[in-house]
Short mmCIF file of C-alpha atoms in Angstrom, two decimals:
data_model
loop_
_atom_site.label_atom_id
_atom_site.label_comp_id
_atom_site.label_asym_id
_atom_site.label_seq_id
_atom_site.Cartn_x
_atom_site.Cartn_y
_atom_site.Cartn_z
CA UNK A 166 28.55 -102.13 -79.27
CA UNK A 167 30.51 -104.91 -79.61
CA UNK A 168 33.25 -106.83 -82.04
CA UNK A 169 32.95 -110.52 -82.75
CA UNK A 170 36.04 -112.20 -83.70
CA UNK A 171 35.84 -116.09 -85.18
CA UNK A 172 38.65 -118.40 -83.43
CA UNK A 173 41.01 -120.65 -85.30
CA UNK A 174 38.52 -123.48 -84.21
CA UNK A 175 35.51 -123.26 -86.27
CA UNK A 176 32.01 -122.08 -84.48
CA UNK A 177 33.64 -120.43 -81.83
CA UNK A 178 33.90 -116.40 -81.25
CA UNK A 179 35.52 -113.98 -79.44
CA UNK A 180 33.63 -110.87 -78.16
CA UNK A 181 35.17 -107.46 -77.49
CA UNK A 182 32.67 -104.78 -76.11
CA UNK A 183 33.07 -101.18 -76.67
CA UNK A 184 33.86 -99.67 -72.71
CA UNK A 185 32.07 -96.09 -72.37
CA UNK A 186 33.66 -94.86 -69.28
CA UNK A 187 33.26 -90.94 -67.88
CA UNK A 188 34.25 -90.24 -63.87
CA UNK A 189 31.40 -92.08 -62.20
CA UNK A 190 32.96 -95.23 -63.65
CA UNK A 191 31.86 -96.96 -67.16
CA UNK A 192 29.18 -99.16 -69.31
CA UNK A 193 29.64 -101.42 -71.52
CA UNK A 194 27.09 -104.02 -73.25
CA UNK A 195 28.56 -107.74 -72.27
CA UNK A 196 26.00 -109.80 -74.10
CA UNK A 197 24.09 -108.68 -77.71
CA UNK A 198 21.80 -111.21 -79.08
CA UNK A 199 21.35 -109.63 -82.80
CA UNK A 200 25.14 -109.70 -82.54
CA UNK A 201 25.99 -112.82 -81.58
CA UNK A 202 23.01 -114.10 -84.14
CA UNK A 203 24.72 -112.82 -87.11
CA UNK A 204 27.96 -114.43 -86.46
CA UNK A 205 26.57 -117.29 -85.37
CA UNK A 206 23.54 -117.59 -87.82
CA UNK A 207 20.40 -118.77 -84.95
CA UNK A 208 18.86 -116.60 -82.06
CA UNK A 209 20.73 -118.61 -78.65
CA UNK A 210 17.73 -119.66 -76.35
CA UNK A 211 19.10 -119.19 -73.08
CA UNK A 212 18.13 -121.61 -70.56
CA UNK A 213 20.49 -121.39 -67.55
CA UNK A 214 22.81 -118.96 -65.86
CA UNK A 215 26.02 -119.53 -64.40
CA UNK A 216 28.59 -118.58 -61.81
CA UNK A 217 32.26 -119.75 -60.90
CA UNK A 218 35.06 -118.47 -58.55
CA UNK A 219 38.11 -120.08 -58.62
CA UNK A 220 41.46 -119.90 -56.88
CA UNK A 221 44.94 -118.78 -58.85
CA UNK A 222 45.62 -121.97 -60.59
CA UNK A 223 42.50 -123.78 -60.91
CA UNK A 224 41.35 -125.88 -64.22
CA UNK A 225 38.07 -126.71 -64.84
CA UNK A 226 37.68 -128.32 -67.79
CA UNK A 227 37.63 -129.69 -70.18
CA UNK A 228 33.86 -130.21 -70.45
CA UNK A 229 31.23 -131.52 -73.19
CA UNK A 230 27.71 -132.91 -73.29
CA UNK A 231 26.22 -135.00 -75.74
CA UNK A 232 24.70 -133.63 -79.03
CA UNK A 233 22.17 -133.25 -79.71
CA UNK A 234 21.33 -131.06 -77.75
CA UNK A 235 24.94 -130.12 -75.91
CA UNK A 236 25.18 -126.98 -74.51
CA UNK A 237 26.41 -123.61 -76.06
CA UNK A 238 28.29 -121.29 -73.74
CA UNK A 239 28.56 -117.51 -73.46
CA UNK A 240 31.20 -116.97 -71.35
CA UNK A 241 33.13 -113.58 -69.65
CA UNK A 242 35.24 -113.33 -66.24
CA UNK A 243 33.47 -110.03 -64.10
CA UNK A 244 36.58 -110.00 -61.78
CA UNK A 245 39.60 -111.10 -62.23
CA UNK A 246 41.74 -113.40 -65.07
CA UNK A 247 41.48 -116.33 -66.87
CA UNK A 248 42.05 -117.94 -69.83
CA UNK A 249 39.81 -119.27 -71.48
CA UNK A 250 40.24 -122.40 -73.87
CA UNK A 251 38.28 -123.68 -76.73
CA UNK A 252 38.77 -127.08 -78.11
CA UNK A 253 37.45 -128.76 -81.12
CA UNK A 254 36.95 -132.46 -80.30
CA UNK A 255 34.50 -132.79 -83.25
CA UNK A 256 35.07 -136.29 -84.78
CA UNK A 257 35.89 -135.60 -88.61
CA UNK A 258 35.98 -131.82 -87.92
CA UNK A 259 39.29 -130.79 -90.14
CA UNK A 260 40.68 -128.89 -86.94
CA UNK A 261 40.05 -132.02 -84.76
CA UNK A 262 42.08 -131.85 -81.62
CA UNK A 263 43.01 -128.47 -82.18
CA UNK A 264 42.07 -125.33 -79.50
CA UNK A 265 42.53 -121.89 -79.20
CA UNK A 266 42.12 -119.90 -76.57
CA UNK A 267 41.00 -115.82 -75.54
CA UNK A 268 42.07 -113.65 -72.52
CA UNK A 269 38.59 -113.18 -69.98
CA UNK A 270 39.32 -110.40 -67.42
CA UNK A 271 37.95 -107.27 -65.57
CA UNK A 272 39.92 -104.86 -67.91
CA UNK A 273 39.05 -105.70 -71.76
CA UNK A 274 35.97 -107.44 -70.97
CA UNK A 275 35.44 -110.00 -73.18
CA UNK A 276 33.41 -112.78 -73.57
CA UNK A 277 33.85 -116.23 -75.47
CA UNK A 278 31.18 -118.28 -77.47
CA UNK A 279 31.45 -122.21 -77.25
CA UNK A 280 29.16 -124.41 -79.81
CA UNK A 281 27.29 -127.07 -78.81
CA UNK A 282 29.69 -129.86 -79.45
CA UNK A 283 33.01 -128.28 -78.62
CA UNK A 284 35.84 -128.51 -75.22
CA UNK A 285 35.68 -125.98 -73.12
CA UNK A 286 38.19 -125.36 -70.43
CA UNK A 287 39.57 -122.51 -68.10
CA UNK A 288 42.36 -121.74 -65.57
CA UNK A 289 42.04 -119.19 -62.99
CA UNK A 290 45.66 -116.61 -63.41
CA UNK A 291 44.12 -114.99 -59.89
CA UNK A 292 42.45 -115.77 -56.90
CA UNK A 293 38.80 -115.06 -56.45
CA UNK A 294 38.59 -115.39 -60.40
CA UNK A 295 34.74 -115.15 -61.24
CA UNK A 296 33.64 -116.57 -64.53
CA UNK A 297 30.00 -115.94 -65.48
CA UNK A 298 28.24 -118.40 -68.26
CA UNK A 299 25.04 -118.04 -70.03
CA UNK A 300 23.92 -121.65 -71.57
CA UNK A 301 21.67 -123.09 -74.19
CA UNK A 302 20.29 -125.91 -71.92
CA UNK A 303 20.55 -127.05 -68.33
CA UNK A 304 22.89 -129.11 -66.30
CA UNK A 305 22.24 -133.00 -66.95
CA UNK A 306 25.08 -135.16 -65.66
CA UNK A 307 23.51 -137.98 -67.55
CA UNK A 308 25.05 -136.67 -70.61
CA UNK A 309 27.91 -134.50 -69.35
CA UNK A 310 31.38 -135.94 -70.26
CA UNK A 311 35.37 -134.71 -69.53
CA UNK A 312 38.46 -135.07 -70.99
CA UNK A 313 42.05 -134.50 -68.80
CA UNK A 314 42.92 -131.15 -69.09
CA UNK A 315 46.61 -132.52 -69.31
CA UNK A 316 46.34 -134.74 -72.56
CA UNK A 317 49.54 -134.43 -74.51
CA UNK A 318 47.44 -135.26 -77.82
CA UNK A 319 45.58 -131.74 -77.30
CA UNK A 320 48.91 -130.20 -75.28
CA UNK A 321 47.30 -126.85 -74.03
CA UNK A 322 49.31 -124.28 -72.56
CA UNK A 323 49.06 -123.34 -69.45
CA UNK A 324 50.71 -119.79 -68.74
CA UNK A 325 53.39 -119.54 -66.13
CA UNK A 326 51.05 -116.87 -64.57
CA UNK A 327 48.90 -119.24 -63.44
CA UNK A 328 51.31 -121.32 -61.17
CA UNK A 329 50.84 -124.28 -59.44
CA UNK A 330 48.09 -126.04 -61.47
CA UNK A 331 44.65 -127.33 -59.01
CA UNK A 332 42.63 -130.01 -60.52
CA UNK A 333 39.56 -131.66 -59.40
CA UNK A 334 39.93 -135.93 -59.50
CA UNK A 335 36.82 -135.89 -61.61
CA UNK A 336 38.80 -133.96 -64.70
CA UNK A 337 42.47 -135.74 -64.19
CA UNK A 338 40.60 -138.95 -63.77
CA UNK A 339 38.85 -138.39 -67.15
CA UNK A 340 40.16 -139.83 -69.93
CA UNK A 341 42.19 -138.19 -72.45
CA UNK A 342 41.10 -137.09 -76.38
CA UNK A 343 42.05 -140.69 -77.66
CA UNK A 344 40.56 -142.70 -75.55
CA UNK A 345 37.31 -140.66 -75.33
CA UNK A 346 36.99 -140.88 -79.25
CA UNK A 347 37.58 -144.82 -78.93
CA UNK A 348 34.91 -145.15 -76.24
CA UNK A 349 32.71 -143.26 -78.55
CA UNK A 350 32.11 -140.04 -76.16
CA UNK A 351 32.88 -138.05 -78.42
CA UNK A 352 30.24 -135.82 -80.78
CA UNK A 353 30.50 -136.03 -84.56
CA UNK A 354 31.61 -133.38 -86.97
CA UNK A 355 28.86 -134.04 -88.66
CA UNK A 356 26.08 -134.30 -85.99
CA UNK A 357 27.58 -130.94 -85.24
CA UNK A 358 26.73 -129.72 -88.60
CA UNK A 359 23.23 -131.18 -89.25
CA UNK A 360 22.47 -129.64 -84.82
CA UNK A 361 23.76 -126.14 -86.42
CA UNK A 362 21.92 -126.19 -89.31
CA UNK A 363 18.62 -127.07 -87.30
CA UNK A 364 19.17 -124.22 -85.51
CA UNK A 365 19.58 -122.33 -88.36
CA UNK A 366 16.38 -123.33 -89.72
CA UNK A 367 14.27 -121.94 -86.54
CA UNK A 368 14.66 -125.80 -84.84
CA UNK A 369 12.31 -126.76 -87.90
#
């Protein structure tokens, strides 16, 4: 059993799962498809599965591909913390440039769900953090894109738990929300909608 929770940024959710635990240990369902359908309103075909582990302070993010077809995420943290931001850079979306963000870590459990067509972005608040994604399509750097994790236009925050901030070049060297939307890398608000509502339909 689980409980889905929409963020504060449209089309993304926040998954609680019910823990069963006795004195062998515990169970708990991470991932329900009938779920996750109702909230979201389409079945997710899962293409690709992946892993991170990160250090106490790493970003990694923040992260987009082209739409159509992007890439949804299903997201959860098996060991350790971190947390895990969401970030509507949806051209004409009304919460444009806003985020939220949800707690991923060995004790609640929970997982995230990213549209196709929104930011995502973590940071490790312990070592050996291990993030685990399922995704709606696989890897092509062709149409993968970044924006700095730093931007003051979108102004996460970063908690103090997390300390000394680790970047890679590739995300401090990408450009920030502006400058991304004037370049044109960004997805629409409404190319979002019409992708969604494709899905909706069965792909039809």
């Amino acid at each position: 059993m689980v409980q889905i929770r929409e963020l504060s940024v449209p089309d993304a959710y926040e998954i609680t799962p019910k823990q069963i635990a006795d004195d062998r240990g515990l169970f708990l369902e991470w991932y329900r498809f009938d779920r996750l359908e109702e909230a979201v309103g389409h079945s997710l075909d899962l293409k690709q599965a992946n892993t991170s582990v990160s250090r106490r302070g790493s970003v990694r993010g923040i992260h987009f591909a082209d739409i159509p077809p992007s890439q949804a995420k299903y997201v959860t943290a098996p060991r350790g913390a971190v947390l895990d931001f969401v970030i509507d850079i949806r051209v004409g979306s009304p919460t444009f440039g806003t985020w939220d963000s949800v707690l991923l870590d060995d004790v609640d459990r929970r997982a995230i769900y990213v549209a196709e067509g929104l930011g995502h972005c973590f940071v490790a608040l312990t070592d050996d953090a291990t993030v685990s994604y399922l995704v709606t399509d696989v890897y092509n750097p062709t149409r993968e894109h970044g924006i700095n994790p730093l931007d003051a236009d979108i102004a996460l925050r970063f908690p103090e738990e997390a300390g000394e901030l680790l970047l890679s070049p590739k995300d401090t060297d990408a450009p920030g929300l502006a400058e991304a939307a004037e370049l044109g890398l960004l997805p629409t608000w409404d190319a979002a909608r019409a992708f969604y509502a494709s899905l909706d339909n069965g792909g039809n």
